[in-house]
Structure formats: structure tokens, C-alpha cells
Amino acid sequence: MFRSILVTGGAGFIGSNFVLHWLAGKNGSLVNLDKLTYAGNPQNLTSVASGPAYSFVRGDICDRSLIDALLQQHRPDAIVHFAAESHVDRSILGPEAFLETNIRGTFVLLQAAREYYAKLQGEDKQSFRFLHVSTDEVYGTLAPESPAFHEGTPYAPNSPYAASKAASDHLVRAWVHTYGLPAIITNCSNNYGPYQFPEKLLPLMITHALAGRPLPVYGDGQQVRDWLYVLDHCRALQRVLESGRVGETYNVGGGNQRSNLQVVNLLCSLLDELLPGSPYKPHAQLIRMVEDRPGHDRRYAIDARKLEQELGWHAEETFETGLRKTVEWYLANADWVEGVTSGAYQQWMQENYAVRGAR
Ligand code: NAD
Ligand code: TYD
């Protein structure tokens, strides 16, 4: 259905999984524009890198002339926008890059897309889409008994990351209403799966547990997240791209609400089972309660009924099946972990954790 698409941030966690999923489905050609920050890793894509349907461009979404040139050269019929600074803890210690990439970068991309779209004609104009990949964190935090976030939940972002994503969502919305850009927004809950950088909860806990290092749980560990296996997210994005309604928002979530302590304990039991000879068994003994994240949102939960009922999407993985696949992937890909945890990663560990005392 799509001849060619431009993906931004396709060397990151969700972007890589999306690129691999898209190309495996023989969906047409794909150009991946990525700045390769600490979170981007072209090695995630070596299996498709030499194929005729894939091209990679290292560059910044804030670079308007580069984006104009890519649009002219590749004439994509959709832009799928993943590129962002994505880690809440980093946004607390250094918010500026979040404003630059998430807000200004999205603005630059929207302006370029708008000008490109204005010159399209006929079927090309009819079918063009701008898909903005966003987060449930724009809705803020939920009390324990509150209903899950739906598409009409008012925005109330609490972290610099969430505020920057909320701002980018508002820009996309305004570009639809003011300029008629055929954009769609998705707001998804916490993803997990292969290729996730080990600064986020699950890969951090997996890599620490394998090395017998402490598993740092923030605060009381009772914060709740709604976990979605990354390939289920990718399948949702494809459905939205193909059949979503322009100007709409679709919430994406797995219906898997767990507290952080439940998640870490489940992970530890899985590791005990998969690594019966591990010297660190039982892995739960490595858990350490540490100082909380400032402004830590208590609970996220997604109501995905609109996506399910309108577009027929359903999550295929339960948390148990998805977690097993994820842990097996990390066990089988020690080289990948080794490659991304050297150098600058060690510095981040020092900055974020060394200052965090025990509770
Ligand atoms: P990630 O941090 O793993 O990857 C981000 C990618 O964007 C990296 O490859 C990085 O090099 C690239 N990038 C950063 N700044 C750039 C710039 N200025 N120009 C070009 N490329 C740039 O992030 P992720 O977890 O894969 O998230 C992807 C998108 O999905 C983000 O927009 C995020 O807000 C959203 N999202 C993530 C989750 C989650 O659980 N990870 C959940 C919902 C929504
Ligand atoms: P994270 O993966 O950073 O995603 P987000 O903040 O976007 O939800 O964190 C998920 C949850 O895990 C969040 O409540 C913070 C918590 N957490 C820890 O308890 N310890 C850690 O070392 C990390 C990285 C996160």
C-alpha cells in the first residue's frame, strides 16, 4: 500500500523493531533518518542494511535543508516519526536536548512535510500520512482506582520528557487543523523487547542481574506501568498508518498493569528458571530499594478500545510471553549488550545512580 516511507529515529529501540517489521512484510522501501545519539545503533539493522529496500541517512531532524532534500529524493508517501530523546531520568538531569529534538525537531519536520504535501497531487496527495509516535506520559499520572487514559483524557505532563512530547503532540494537532496536514498521533504505554537500551527499567534489570549487580528499584516500587511488547506496538502503528483516520489520536496499550516491584520479581523468577546454574540465584536477592525519581508518576494505564474496535488491533503477547521472549533475546545477544554498555553508558550509570542513596 505504501511505495516508500521516511522513518525518523529508526536506529533506536522502537524504530529498529519497526524497520525490521516493515521490511520483513515487504511493505515497500524505507529511508531511515537518525542522528545516532547514544540511543541509536545502526547495528540493530545490519540484517537489512544491504537490502535494496533500505537506506540509512545519518542526520538531525532539526536540519531543515537535509529533510527537504530527503523528501525530494525519496518522495515518500508517509513519514513515521519516532526520533526523540526518550528517557525520563535524562530529561530530569538535562532537559534542553528534549526541548530541542522533541519540540523543535518535530516543528521542523512538520514544516518540511507541510511544504512537501502542498505540492503533491492526485492519489499521492490522498494517501500521504504523517504518523507521530507519542507516549501515554502526556496524560500525567493516575490514582489507583482511576479509569485508564483514553483519547479524550486532558493532557497533564509531569516530567520534562512528558512535557516535550505533549508540546510536540500539540504542534501536530495544530498542523492538522490549521494547515490540513494529514497527520495521526499514537500515544503508547511502556514498551519492552529486543534492542531496548539498558537505561530503561527492563533491560537495565536484565543486564544488571546477569552481571550480579544490584537491581535499583526507585522509591517504594509500587508505581504502575502498562507494559506492551514492542512488536505489538509496531503492528499497531502499521494498522494506524494503513487505516487510521486523519486528525485522530489512537491510544496503544497492552492491558498489562504491573507495579515495578512485580515486574522485577517476575523477571528474577524467570532468570532463576532460565539460568539454573547462576551464582546469583535467587536473583531477587539483588533487589535494592533506592531513592525515588523526582516527580515520579504513580500510575499509567491505557484504554486501547478505540484502536481495537475501529482498526481491529489486539496485543498478541501477554506480559509473561513477551517477557520470556525479551529475556531470551538478551541472553542470546550478549555482544549487543557489551557494545552498547561501554564508554558513555558507564558515565550515565555514575550520574544517575551513584548519587541515589538507599531508602
Ligand atoms: P530511543 O531513545 O530508543 O530512540 C530514539 C532514536 O531517535 C535514536 O535512534 C536516536 O539516535 C534518534 N534521535 C534522537 N534525536 C534525534 C534527532 N535530533 N534527529 C534524528 N534522530 C534522533 O527511543 P524509543 O524508546 O525507541 O522511542 C521512540 C519513540 O516512541 C519516541 O518518540 C518516544 O517518545 C516514543 N515512545 C516510546 C515508548 C517506550 O516505552 N520506549 C513508549 C511510547 C512512546
Ligand atoms: P522507565 O523504563 O524509565 O520508563 P518510564 O519512566 O518512561 O515509565 O521506568 C519504568 C519504571 O521503572 C518507572 O516507574 C521508573 C522505574 N525505574 C526503577 O525503579 N529503577 C530504574 O533503575 C529505572 C531505570 C526505572
mmCIF file of C-alpha atoms and ligand atoms in Angstrom, residues 86-89 137 161 190 199-202 204-205 216-218 223 225 227 260 293 296-297 300 353, ligand 2:
data_model
loop_
_atom_site.group_PDB
_atom_site.id
_atom_site.type_symbol
_atom_site.label_atom_id
_atom_site.label_comp_id
_atom_site.label_asym_id
_atom_site.label_seq_id
_atom_site.Cartn_x
_atom_site.Cartn_y
_atom_site.Cartn_z
ATOM 1 C CA SER A 86 13.093 9.359 25.325
ATOM 2 C CA HIS A 87 14.435 8.751 28.842
ATOM 3 C CA VAL A 88 12.671 10.479 31.767
ATOM 4 C CA ASP A 89 15.714 10.339 34.093
ATOM 5 C CA GLU A 137 3.066 10.063 29.689
ATOM 6 C CA TYR A 161 10.256 14.416 28.781
ATOM 7 C CA ASN A 190 5.717 1.451 28.184
ATOM 8 C CA GLU A 199 18.918 2.544 30.732
ATOM 9 C CA LYS A 200 15.181 1.704 30.785
ATOM 10 C CA LEU A 201 13.721 -0.495 33.518
ATOM 11 C CA LEU A 202 13.609 -3.970 31.953
ATOM 12 C CA LEU A 204 18.657 -2.397 32.933
ATOM 13 C CA MET A 205 17.391 -5.040 35.352
ATOM 14 C CA PRO A 216 17.845 -0.419 41.777
ATOM 15 C CA VAL A 217 14.087 -0.025 42.348
ATOM 16 C CA TYR A 218 13.043 3.618 42.781
ATOM 17 C CA GLN A 223 4.467 2.685 40.653
ATOM 18 C CA ARG A 225 3.078 0.890 34.251
ATOM 19 C CA TRP A 227 3.522 -2.920 29.549
ATOM 20 C CA ASN A 260 7.656 -2.060 39.224
ATOM 21 C CA ARG A 293 12.855 9.738 40.920
ATOM 22 C CA HIS A 296 7.745 10.179 39.757
ATOM 23 C CA ASP A 297 4.363 9.423 38.118
ATOM 24 C CA TYR A 300 -0.111 4.831 33.830
ATOM 25 C CA TYR A 353 22.756 6.029 40.254
HETATM 26 P P1 TYD B 2 11.465 3.689 32.558
HETATM 27 O O1 TYD B 2 11.838 2.416 31.886
HETATM 28 O O2 TYD B 2 12.490 4.746 32.724
HETATM 29 O O3 TYD B 2 10.159 4.228 31.812
HETATM 30 P P2 TYD B 2 9.150 5.470 32.203
HETATM 31 O O4 TYD B 2 9.782 6.312 33.241
HETATM 32 O O5 TYD B 2 9.067 6.179 30.896
HETATM 33 O O6 TYD B 2 7.876 4.833 32.642
HETATM 34 O O7 TYD B 2 10.923 3.324 34.016
HETATM 35 C C1 TYD B 2 9.818 2.463 34.203
HETATM 36 C C2 TYD B 2 9.507 2.465 35.677
HETATM 37 O O8 TYD B 2 10.590 1.852 36.381
HETATM 38 C C3 TYD B 2 9.357 3.862 36.258
HETATM 39 O O9 TYD B 2 8.324 3.857 37.237
HETATM 40 C C4 TYD B 2 10.702 4.132 36.925
HETATM 41 C C5 TYD B 2 11.138 2.749 37.363
HETATM 42 N N1 TYD B 2 12.612 2.524 37.393
HETATM 43 C C6 TYD B 2 13.220 1.997 38.547
HETATM 44 O O10 TYD B 2 12.548 1.727 39.556
HETATM 45 N N2 TYD B 2 14.568 1.797 38.533
HETATM 46 C C7 TYD B 2 15.341 2.104 37.453
HETATM 47 O O11 TYD B 2 16.592 1.925 37.516
HETATM 48 C C8 TYD B 2 14.700 2.621 36.273
HETATM 49 C C9 TYD B 2 15.507 2.960 35.053
HETATM 50 C C10 TYD B 2 13.338 2.810 36.289
#
